[in-house]
Amino acid sequence: MKVIQGNRISLLKNGAELFPALVRAIDAATDDIRIETYIFEDDATGRRIADALARAAARGVAVRVLVDGFGSLKTPEAFFSALQHAGVKVLFYRPVRGKWIPTRHRMRRMHRKIALIDGRVGFVGGLNLIDDFTENLSDTHPRLDYAVQVEGPILVQMYGSVFHLWHTTKWFSPQRLEPNGAIPMIAAAPIGNVALSFVVRDNIRHRRNIEREYRTAIGKATNSVLIVSPYFLPGGRLRRTLIDAAARGVAVQVLLQGIADHPLMQMATRALYGQLLDAGVVIYEYNSAMLHGKVAVVDGRWATVGSSNLDPFSLVLNREANIVVHDAAFAAVLQASVRHEISTHGDRLDVSAWRRRSLMQKVRSWLALGLVRVASVIFGAVGE
């Protein structure tokens, strides 16, 4: 993907840092707001964002929100009706109607989390518009997640992608004849010294882009690879890339879910632990709360933050969006944050203890892996 120079970027950890920054940007908006999210929850945080969007619409700002029809299925219709009544244009990506039966088409979801404000600032990451504790599996520790705030020429690519997806989605909706709204004047002049790439995954031109970015970076690694992914079931090529890196002496560390919100996926992931541990990959499980962040750092100079998990559904089915950062200073900040979480909340898997698991535990993991692989074939989520 094209590397764009001259940007500024800030790491935002959890909703405690993202949501206040997002509300400030919305409240300062004078022209145009565009948001994409998988989940827009009717909780304290969701209502806080919705209120800010309604205030912006009341000021005459053009506000457009694209929500995944399955991800936000549990959010009451009244929540979105209130937004629309306030002047916010809301679209649902592949809305779910009637009895929902999973098919290949319906499993292709819009999993991106992007916000663009007035052509001057953007947000990208893994956080839905949901409180850190809503649907979290801990009452005392927030869900771990990351996003970034970006400014500069990278916004040109981001706006083009968001505008295109809005137009495409609207064409298949009752609002197809409504105007798309022009892209605002983008503040594309260099504003910093950070090189960024905006990498998307879709089912047409960019099917393998995110996975290939990972494989390229890891394949060139000489020192370290640090990955955080809640749902981790990489295809054969990406898995071999990790194993090859460990074989040539690269310190490969992976932080995965310990407390699982999808136990079947976790059991399937654990079927791969033996192969990775035997290759020298160090695995940690996060057990203080739900892990939801999708980030990586390679050799202290390449980093990514975004919506894409390293599993078949993100890498082969869903629409996803990541920022890739080519900057040692940012990589150091992200790496320090992840290492702090590992040191305080991560449990390292012991290779010998893992080998001593009971036969029943092993059988359950392999059965789960088989089920996930069958589902991947049925839904067309077969990786490379």
XYZ file of C-alpha atoms in Angstrom:
384
model
C 0.000 0.000 0.000
C 1.084 3.580 -0.615
C 3.042 5.151 2.239
C 1.994 8.768 2.883
C 4.476 11.136 4.515
C 3.834 14.228 6.623
C 1.232 13.049 9.151
C 0.659 13.382 12.865
C -0.617 10.486 14.978
C -1.562 9.868 18.617
C -2.220 6.538 20.317
C -5.495 6.276 22.237
C -5.914 3.451 24.729
C -9.419 2.271 25.598
C -12.561 4.347 25.545
C -11.233 6.442 28.407
C -8.912 8.137 25.902
C -10.779 7.733 22.613
C -14.284 8.868 23.482
C -13.421 12.239 25.089
C -11.205 13.046 22.084
C -13.974 12.021 19.692
C -16.614 14.095 21.492
C -14.303 17.133 21.475
C -13.775 16.747 17.737
C -17.518 16.353 17.106
C -18.345 19.389 19.233
C -15.795 21.453 17.281
C -17.128 20.315 13.885
C -18.539 22.981 11.576
C -19.081 21.155 8.294
C -18.975 17.351 8.008
C -18.892 14.260 10.261
C -18.658 10.689 8.965
C -18.607 7.656 11.247
C -18.413 3.916 10.578
C -18.858 1.433 13.411
C -19.732 -2.210 13.843
C -21.539 -1.644 17.170
C -23.313 1.540 18.249
C -24.581 0.618 21.705
C -27.434 2.225 23.624
C -25.390 2.647 26.806
C -23.837 5.634 28.586
C -21.021 5.948 26.044
C -23.230 5.371 23.013
C -25.703 7.988 24.226
C -22.853 10.418 24.899
C -21.645 10.069 21.307
C -25.216 10.199 19.962
C -25.909 13.412 21.895
C -22.760 15.002 20.472
C -23.798 13.999 16.949
C -27.289 15.434 17.507
C -25.771 18.711 18.714
C -23.627 18.867 15.596
C -26.611 18.222 13.320
C -28.531 20.978 15.113
C -25.675 23.384 14.254
C -26.067 22.503 10.578
C -23.201 20.021 10.348
C -23.776 17.205 7.851
C -23.589 14.041 9.989
C -23.508 10.554 8.436
C -23.270 7.323 10.433
C -22.800 3.881 8.870
C -23.597 1.004 11.236
C -23.315 -2.702 10.620
C -26.743 -4.301 10.527
C -25.681 -7.369 12.489
C -23.187 -5.829 14.901
C -25.787 -3.346 16.144
C -28.723 -5.741 15.941
C -29.351 -5.554 19.703
C -29.433 -1.754 19.750
C -33.074 -0.591 19.972
C -34.572 0.920 16.835
C -35.656 3.889 18.941
C -31.999 4.773 19.511
C -31.345 5.195 15.787
C -34.749 6.777 15.175
C -33.860 9.490 17.680
C -30.592 10.128 15.841
C -32.403 10.403 12.523
C -35.045 12.680 14.041
C -32.199 14.933 15.219
C -30.960 15.261 11.639
C -28.292 12.555 11.571
C -28.286 10.410 8.422
C -28.003 6.737 9.440
C -27.367 3.818 7.111
C -27.219 0.121 7.986
C -24.702 -2.078 6.217
C -26.528 -5.251 5.162
C -29.411 -4.889 7.619
C -30.776 -8.041 9.174
C -34.456 -8.559 8.462
C -36.699 -11.298 9.791
C -35.219 -14.591 10.901
C -31.456 -14.416 10.516
C -29.877 -17.440 8.878
C -26.117 -17.259 8.330
C -25.111 -17.392 4.667
C -21.917 -16.466 2.865
C -23.382 -13.107 1.862
C -24.739 -12.287 5.313
C -21.501 -13.193 7.053
C -19.627 -10.467 5.154
C -19.879 -7.686 7.724
C -18.698 -4.086 7.986
C -16.289 -4.347 10.914
C -14.495 -0.994 10.411
C -14.264 1.669 13.127
C -13.563 5.071 11.589
C -14.529 8.655 12.378
C -13.725 11.635 10.149
C -14.315 15.237 11.184
C -14.321 18.316 8.915
C -11.507 17.038 6.711
C -9.005 17.793 9.450
C -8.918 14.837 11.840
C -9.614 11.110 11.724
C -9.889 8.243 14.170
C -9.228 4.569 13.346
C -8.993 1.545 15.600
C -10.671 -1.405 17.196
C -13.150 0.347 19.483
C -16.847 0.209 18.806
C -19.102 2.953 20.151
C -19.705 1.055 23.364
C -18.647 1.573 26.964
C -15.454 -0.166 28.095
C -17.490 -2.197 30.585
C -20.614 -3.002 28.551
C -20.459 -6.676 27.544
C -17.024 -6.798 29.158
C -16.251 -9.980 31.048
C -14.839 -8.080 34.016
C -16.537 -5.602 36.333
C -13.284 -4.135 37.620
C -10.948 -3.810 34.625
C -11.851 -2.165 31.295
C -11.847 -3.967 27.982
C -8.383 -3.543 26.445
C -8.477 -1.822 23.078
C -6.627 0.761 20.996
C -7.296 3.473 18.417
C -5.347 6.315 16.849
C -6.070 9.944 16.049
C -4.536 11.047 12.760
C -4.088 14.339 10.912
C -2.433 15.150 7.628
C -2.365 13.874 4.027
C -3.468 10.354 5.033
C -6.973 11.792 5.397
C -7.311 11.937 1.610
C -7.225 8.137 1.372
C -9.457 7.719 4.400
C -12.130 10.065 3.056
C -12.087 8.381 -0.327
C -12.677 4.976 1.248
C -15.411 6.150 3.633
C -17.196 8.129 0.919
C -17.116 5.122 -1.437
C -18.533 2.730 1.168
C -21.323 5.161 2.077
C -22.245 5.552 -1.596
C -22.156 1.788 -2.197
C -24.249 0.998 0.883
C -26.767 3.746 0.137
C -27.328 2.398 -3.371
C -28.829 -0.763 -1.887
C -30.980 1.103 0.651
C -34.248 3.069 0.527
C -32.098 6.260 0.592
C -30.435 5.429 -2.732
C -31.645 8.646 -4.394
C -30.502 10.941 -1.613
C -27.298 12.918 -2.207
C -24.041 11.487 -0.825
C -22.807 14.838 0.361
C -19.577 16.213 -1.045
C -16.274 15.327 0.566
C -15.244 18.371 2.616
C -12.102 20.352 1.928
C -9.367 18.120 3.353
C -6.475 19.600 5.304
C -3.946 17.561 3.328
C -0.863 19.711 3.825
C 1.993 18.063 5.771
C 1.444 18.567 9.485
C 3.989 16.196 11.018
C 6.781 13.788 10.176
C 5.058 10.401 10.479
C 4.675 8.066 7.484
C 1.344 6.214 7.404
C -0.560 3.776 5.235
C -4.335 3.338 5.329
C -4.969 -0.336 4.625
C -8.438 -1.750 4.012
C -9.817 -5.209 3.356
C -12.818 -5.735 1.138
C -14.085 -8.456 -1.174
C -13.107 -6.880 -4.486
C -9.769 -5.089 -4.957
C -8.288 -5.383 -1.484
C -9.051 -8.927 -0.419
C -5.625 -9.758 1.093
C -4.169 -6.333 1.816
C -4.114 -6.436 5.608
C -2.807 -9.993 5.808
C -0.094 -9.184 3.277
C 0.995 -6.151 5.283
C 1.437 -8.423 8.304
C 3.269 -11.092 6.311
C 5.604 -8.586 4.690
C 6.528 -6.901 7.973
C 6.998 -10.178 9.862
C 8.874 -11.729 6.937
C 11.425 -8.885 7.110
C 11.682 -8.864 10.923
C 15.185 -9.184 12.358
C 14.607 -8.490 16.038
C 11.067 -8.660 17.439
C 7.417 -9.238 16.613
C 4.710 -8.300 19.112
C 1.082 -9.065 18.216
C -2.181 -8.442 20.061
C -5.265 -10.153 18.632
C -8.385 -11.289 20.496
C -9.431 -13.707 17.754
C -6.349 -15.452 16.418
C -6.619 -18.168 13.823
C -4.176 -17.199 11.059
C -4.104 -19.108 7.813
C -1.242 -21.374 6.864
C 0.930 -18.747 5.157
C 0.729 -16.215 7.975
C 1.308 -18.938 10.556
C 4.389 -20.144 8.669
C 5.648 -16.574 8.473
C 5.488 -16.331 12.267
C 7.183 -19.713 12.709
C 9.922 -18.839 10.214
C 10.580 -15.572 12.046
C 10.986 -17.405 15.345
C 13.270 -19.945 13.635
C 15.696 -17.245 12.520
C 15.953 -15.863 16.054
C 13.279 -13.170 16.057
C 11.554 -12.767 19.436
C 7.906 -13.472 18.510
C 5.345 -12.712 21.228
C 1.564 -12.926 20.955
C -1.043 -11.630 23.440
C -4.406 -13.397 23.107
C -7.682 -13.639 24.986
C -7.660 -15.529 28.263
C -11.218 -14.575 29.178
C -13.132 -15.523 26.033
C -16.396 -14.070 24.762
C -16.447 -16.718 22.002
C -15.291 -19.946 23.675
C -15.463 -22.026 20.478
C -13.030 -19.679 18.722
C -10.716 -19.741 21.722
C -10.721 -23.549 21.821
C -9.927 -23.602 18.093
C -7.080 -21.129 18.603
C -5.637 -23.254 21.392
C -5.351 -26.178 18.987
C -2.575 -24.165 17.309
C -0.680 -23.365 20.499
C 1.439 -26.502 20.423
C 2.824 -25.800 16.951
C 3.578 -22.179 17.815
C 5.120 -22.937 21.209
C 7.302 -25.674 19.740
C 8.561 -23.147 17.185
C 9.592 -20.735 19.930
C 6.654 -18.322 19.767
C 5.862 -16.910 23.222
C 2.135 -16.832 23.986
C 0.458 -14.777 26.696
C -3.209 -14.838 27.628
C -4.946 -11.727 28.935
C -7.026 -12.661 31.967
C -8.002 -9.408 33.695
C -10.769 -8.440 31.279
C -11.878 -8.911 27.716
C -9.110 -8.329 25.178
C -10.367 -6.517 22.072
C -7.326 -4.627 20.712
C -5.869 -5.517 17.318
C -2.339 -4.100 17.159
C 1.198 -5.172 16.301
C 4.766 -3.853 16.457
C 7.651 -5.249 14.382
C 11.310 -4.410 15.011
C 10.349 -1.278 16.911
C 9.703 0.689 13.732
C 6.602 -0.810 12.028
C 3.245 -0.801 13.813
C -0.417 -1.243 13.033
C -3.647 -0.354 14.834
C -7.057 -1.183 13.463
C -10.173 -3.302 13.345
C -8.781 -6.501 11.831
C -8.358 -9.629 13.898
C -6.011 -12.347 12.664
C -8.750 -14.869 11.980
C -10.579 -16.015 8.827
C -13.558 -13.720 9.319
C -11.485 -10.526 9.494
C -8.820 -11.556 6.998
C -11.119 -13.074 4.362
C -14.749 -11.957 4.908
C -15.255 -8.632 6.674
C -14.624 -5.071 5.616
C -11.749 -3.932 7.837
C -9.501 -0.894 8.175
C -6.053 -0.537 9.750
C -3.501 2.227 9.984
C 0.084 1.089 9.397
C 2.666 3.344 11.037
C 6.272 3.577 9.842
C 7.682 5.474 12.807
C 9.968 4.360 15.634
C 8.626 6.873 18.163
C 5.021 5.738 17.761
C 6.059 2.077 17.720
C 7.890 2.599 21.016
C 4.795 4.110 22.652
C 2.530 1.287 21.462
C 5.043 -1.394 22.385
C 5.511 0.051 25.879
C 1.739 0.071 26.418
C 1.347 -3.551 25.309
C 4.328 -4.720 27.351
C 2.888 -3.002 30.418
C -0.379 -4.901 29.936
C 1.533 -8.149 29.497
C 3.595 -7.579 32.639
C 0.575 -6.701 34.774
C -2.259 -8.755 33.275
C -0.738 -11.380 30.984
C -0.150 -15.031 31.840
C 2.651 -16.693 29.886
C 1.916 -20.219 28.708
C 4.376 -22.804 29.931
C 5.391 -25.166 27.134
C 5.759 -28.249 29.304
C 2.488 -27.610 31.145
C 0.703 -27.120 27.839
C 1.959 -30.478 26.620
C 0.550 -32.139 29.753
C -3.038 -31.122 29.014
C -5.606 -33.880 29.360
C -6.690 -35.871 26.343
C -10.205 -34.421 26.667
C -8.860 -30.847 26.503
C -6.890 -31.689 23.375
C -9.866 -33.388 21.733
C -12.137 -30.402 22.459
C -9.620 -28.013 20.900
C -9.194 -30.074 17.749
C -12.947 -30.544 17.380
C -13.417 -26.781 17.762
C -10.736 -26.135 15.149
C -12.464 -28.561 12.799
C -15.815 -26.837 13.271
C -14.338 -23.398 12.651
C -12.562 -24.623 9.526
C -15.765 -26.170 8.195
C -17.608 -22.908 8.874
C -14.810 -21.016 7.132
C -15.236 -23.145 4.007
C -19.032 -22.790 4.059
C -18.853 -19.007 4.409
C -15.924 -18.551 2.031
C -13.483 -17.491 4.761
C -10.600 -19.694 3.650
C -7.231 -18.024 4.162
C -3.996 -18.418 2.247
